[in-house]
């Protein structure tokens, strides 16, 4: 199998899950609807058409020059999908309450997204001046970007005892803490990571820069604790030319998001919404953050991906 086909197979994996959604969407009404377009295969009376094949190729992002080579594999995948769909209909998998609920959720998401795409005007691409303005306003992401090289010990929150806290407070290095943990047979793992001021919330970057050399700090991540020590801080600036495409996309995404929020605000104002359980009434929407970050993420993670 050549590299292109191998890549295509990986990108079109997860057939079983996709089938349950796609099959159930079409099977909810009972009989399979007649499909338009030239038939390429027939499985127990159900046809697979060239229009279905072309849609799958488009969704997988297969380039025109590669479509002929990929078409046989895609068609084989569509045949497998139809086989699973037919089997699911026979044993009434499509009527399982959990499957029906997943189908309804998928339909709701698809319809809602289609409505927004239809209602939202095409956002105007940002100008060079607007891109430059964003670049200049956020030197921590770009011209003054810092890289923090850190060593870490990772362990379960349940192992954080009072004795371990005392050792961490007094320790001057991770090795001192690791030695204590070894003596107490506390399990941990070591790691070395690098994060930039574009990957981290602004406040965290400021705190890391303000730390004394070799100072330890701890962060909880779910059910584990991460004890870190900054080993080095480097200057890793990027130029406006290097990040212009990413900033353009970020600003365009922001405009699309604002347009979607405006449409939702209009719909809320026009609708009668009743929350039957007072405890479930949502709080008023929070104000937008003062400085969003150009990675397409609404959180304050920064611009991971702008290398």
XYZ file of C-alpha atoms in Angstrom:
307
model
C 0.000 0.000 0.000
C 1.461 3.348 -0.980
C 1.821 6.252 1.434
C -1.182 8.114 0.056
C -3.475 5.120 0.465
C -2.117 4.373 3.913
C -2.791 7.958 4.961
C -6.261 7.747 3.466
C -7.100 4.567 5.366
C -6.057 6.226 8.644
C -8.131 9.307 7.901
C -11.208 7.234 7.084
C -10.962 4.910 10.078
C -13.616 4.384 12.714
C -16.099 2.966 10.220
C -18.218 1.202 12.841
C -18.971 4.378 14.815
C -19.646 6.413 11.697
C -21.955 3.705 10.441
C -24.114 3.674 13.547
C -24.702 7.405 13.192
C -25.113 7.534 9.422
C -27.093 4.311 9.240
C -29.429 5.268 12.030
C -30.021 8.714 10.571
C -31.338 7.129 7.401
C -33.025 4.165 9.090
C -35.095 6.112 11.620
C -37.973 6.352 9.219
C -38.072 2.619 8.520
C -37.483 1.958 4.790
C -34.277 3.113 3.174
C -34.825 6.127 0.940
C -34.040 5.855 -2.758
C -30.667 7.404 -3.482
C -30.151 9.591 -6.500
C -27.159 9.234 -8.798
C -25.420 6.557 -10.816
C -25.211 3.302 -8.835
C -21.747 1.851 -8.238
C -22.706 -1.131 -6.074
C -25.802 -2.864 -4.725
C -25.928 -4.670 -1.369
C -29.102 -6.696 -0.764
C -31.041 -4.170 -2.830
C -29.485 -1.024 -1.327
C -27.478 1.040 -3.790
C -24.296 3.012 -3.312
C -24.077 5.863 -5.793
C -21.332 7.930 -7.328
C -22.623 10.983 -5.473
C -22.030 9.181 -2.162
C -18.531 8.254 -3.285
C -17.734 11.835 -4.278
C -19.009 13.144 -0.946
C -16.791 10.723 0.984
C -13.771 11.717 -1.093
C -14.497 15.368 -0.420
C -14.986 14.853 3.321
C -11.701 12.935 3.524
C -9.898 15.794 1.780
C -8.602 13.595 -1.047
C -7.000 15.745 -3.739
C -8.329 15.441 -7.311
C -5.097 13.852 -8.536
C -5.424 11.114 -5.898
C -9.141 10.400 -6.212
C -8.874 7.712 -8.861
C -6.440 5.703 -6.748
C -8.476 6.201 -3.574
C -11.920 5.551 -5.047
C -11.746 1.755 -4.802
C -10.858 1.912 -1.117
C -13.582 4.463 -0.424
C -16.151 2.366 -2.252
C -15.084 -0.709 -0.279
C -15.578 1.308 2.897
C -19.054 2.356 1.771
C -19.917 -1.287 1.097
C -18.751 -2.204 4.601
C -20.834 0.641 6.001
C -23.936 -0.606 4.192
C -23.340 -4.159 5.406
C -23.151 -2.941 8.995
C -26.183 -0.725 8.506
C -28.214 -3.645 7.183
C -27.066 -5.886 10.041
C -27.935 -3.165 12.573
C -31.425 -2.849 11.102
C -31.975 -6.614 11.252
C -31.110 -6.917 14.941
C -32.823 -3.583 15.712
C -29.664 -1.880 16.941
C -31.041 1.322 15.434
C -33.932 1.141 17.911
C -31.757 0.883 21.000
C -32.650 3.895 23.224
C -29.020 4.974 23.570
C -28.486 4.765 19.814
C -31.684 6.705 19.132
C -30.571 9.379 21.591
C -27.168 9.635 19.892
C -28.887 9.923 16.509
C -31.139 12.724 17.696
C -28.149 14.572 19.122
C -26.219 14.204 15.861
C -29.210 15.431 13.848
C -29.669 18.419 16.139
C -25.997 19.387 15.832
C -26.028 19.054 12.045
C -29.204 21.092 11.626
C -28.079 23.802 14.062
C -24.718 24.141 12.327
C -26.366 24.269 8.899
C -28.724 27.008 10.095
C -25.866 29.130 11.415
C -23.913 28.717 8.191
C -26.942 29.807 6.200
C -27.805 32.779 8.407
C -24.342 34.183 9.066
C -22.973 36.565 6.441
C -19.521 35.786 5.137
C -17.065 37.456 7.461
C -14.790 40.048 5.916
C -11.154 38.871 5.983
C -8.963 40.998 8.270
C -6.758 43.590 6.639
C -2.982 43.688 6.891
C -3.313 46.643 9.250
C -5.613 44.683 11.576
C -3.237 41.714 11.584
C -0.325 44.002 12.352
C -2.265 45.702 15.124
C -2.987 42.381 16.832
C 0.666 41.376 16.478
C 1.840 44.621 18.086
C -0.678 44.418 20.950
C 0.452 40.943 22.023
C 4.252 40.837 22.179
C 4.044 37.965 24.699
C 2.690 35.774 21.893
C 5.063 36.919 19.188
C 7.949 39.408 19.357
C 8.671 38.774 23.048
C 7.756 35.107 23.190
C 9.496 33.094 25.896
C 10.107 29.360 26.086
C 10.052 27.644 29.472
C 11.955 24.359 29.659
C 10.683 22.437 32.669
C 11.443 19.234 34.534
C 8.508 17.539 36.239
C 7.417 14.900 38.709
C 3.894 13.617 38.187
C 2.003 11.681 40.842
C -1.510 10.932 42.078
C -3.329 13.567 44.121
C -4.116 10.879 46.686
C -0.392 10.616 47.475
C -0.095 14.278 48.501
C 0.376 13.910 52.267
C 1.264 16.571 54.829
C 4.797 15.176 55.021
C 5.207 15.410 51.251
C 3.921 18.998 51.277
C 6.555 19.922 53.856
C 9.309 18.346 51.762
C 8.149 20.188 48.650
C 8.035 23.512 50.528
C 11.637 23.137 51.703
C 13.183 21.321 48.718
C 15.578 23.082 46.386
C 15.270 20.561 43.569
C 13.052 17.859 42.143
C 15.677 15.273 43.035
C 15.217 16.015 46.750
C 11.493 15.455 46.426
C 12.011 12.315 44.329
C 14.367 10.941 46.987
C 11.735 11.380 49.684
C 9.082 9.783 47.489
C 11.369 6.828 46.822
C 11.901 6.344 50.551
C 8.143 6.291 51.092
C 7.516 4.114 48.000
C 5.315 6.781 46.441
C 4.909 6.165 42.715
C 5.742 8.990 40.328
C 6.925 9.578 36.786
C 9.427 12.068 35.424
C 8.932 14.293 32.398
C 10.624 17.124 30.545
C 8.394 19.619 28.762
C 8.715 22.937 26.992
C 5.970 25.559 26.934
C 6.001 29.048 25.480
C 4.276 32.194 26.632
C 2.029 31.639 23.609
C 0.911 28.263 24.993
C 0.170 29.442 28.520
C -2.310 31.884 30.076
C -0.734 35.311 30.371
C -0.914 35.275 34.173
C 0.909 31.951 34.373
C 3.652 33.200 32.050
C 4.129 36.239 34.274
C 4.331 34.041 37.369
C 6.914 31.751 35.758
C 9.059 34.728 34.761
C 8.855 36.045 38.323
C 9.966 32.761 39.925
C 13.401 32.514 41.458
C 15.824 30.233 39.681
C 15.126 26.517 40.364
C 11.960 27.331 42.352
C 9.359 24.557 42.473
C 5.665 24.982 41.778
C 2.805 22.508 41.679
C -0.309 22.325 39.518
C -3.223 19.893 39.787
C -4.397 18.312 36.542
C -7.454 16.176 37.132
C -6.547 13.304 39.456
C -2.810 13.962 39.356
C -0.399 16.571 40.655
C 2.451 17.945 38.560
C 5.467 19.317 40.425
C 7.599 21.423 38.068
C 10.913 23.221 38.102
C 11.880 25.721 35.390
C 15.283 24.647 34.117
C 15.713 27.376 31.491
C 13.958 30.356 29.934
C 14.735 31.237 26.315
C 13.764 34.023 23.936
C 11.908 32.512 20.952
C 10.421 35.450 19.016
C 8.491 35.015 15.792
C 8.084 37.550 12.993
C 4.873 39.076 11.710
C 5.415 37.445 8.320
C 5.698 33.989 9.904
C 2.423 34.197 11.822
C 0.283 36.346 9.507
C -1.763 33.375 8.148
C -2.545 32.120 11.674
C -3.517 35.564 12.932
C -5.727 36.077 9.887
C -7.514 32.786 10.549
C -7.857 33.571 14.238
C -9.388 36.986 13.600
C -11.710 35.500 10.986
C -12.799 32.810 13.454
C -13.432 35.504 16.053
C -15.701 37.372 13.654
C -17.617 34.207 12.832
C -17.993 33.474 16.538
C -19.288 36.991 17.208
C -21.788 36.635 14.364
C -23.013 33.301 15.754
C -23.365 34.784 19.249
C -25.319 37.732 17.839
C -27.733 35.359 16.096
C -28.204 33.324 19.280
C -28.849 36.528 21.229
C -31.513 37.486 18.694
C -33.152 34.065 18.916
C -33.155 34.144 22.720
C -34.787 37.560 22.734
C -37.516 36.410 20.341
C -38.235 33.102 22.096
C -40.094 32.250 25.285
C -37.622 30.200 27.322
C -38.774 28.638 30.589
C -36.440 26.790 32.965
C -38.686 24.458 34.921
C -36.085 23.753 37.597
C -34.846 27.036 39.134
C -31.597 25.366 40.176
C -30.816 24.707 36.515
C -31.298 28.287 35.346
C -28.006 29.356 33.736
C -26.150 32.399 34.968
C -25.988 35.503 32.838
C -23.351 35.292 30.086
C -19.922 36.514 31.138
C -18.198 39.354 29.357
C -15.686 38.401 26.706
C -12.053 38.204 27.868
C -9.984 41.321 27.353
C -7.422 39.553 25.210
C -8.256 36.387 23.353
C -5.517 34.245 21.912
C -5.070 33.413 18.214
C -5.213 29.623 18.329
C -8.912 29.336 17.610
C -9.549 28.321 21.214
C -11.767 30.445 23.463
C -9.756 29.483 26.518
C -6.680 31.392 27.595
C -4.260 28.699 26.496
C -2.431 31.020 24.168
C -1.312 30.422 20.620
C -0.200 26.821 20.647
C 0.480 25.974 17.033
C 2.061 29.294 16.101
C 5.562 27.856 15.999
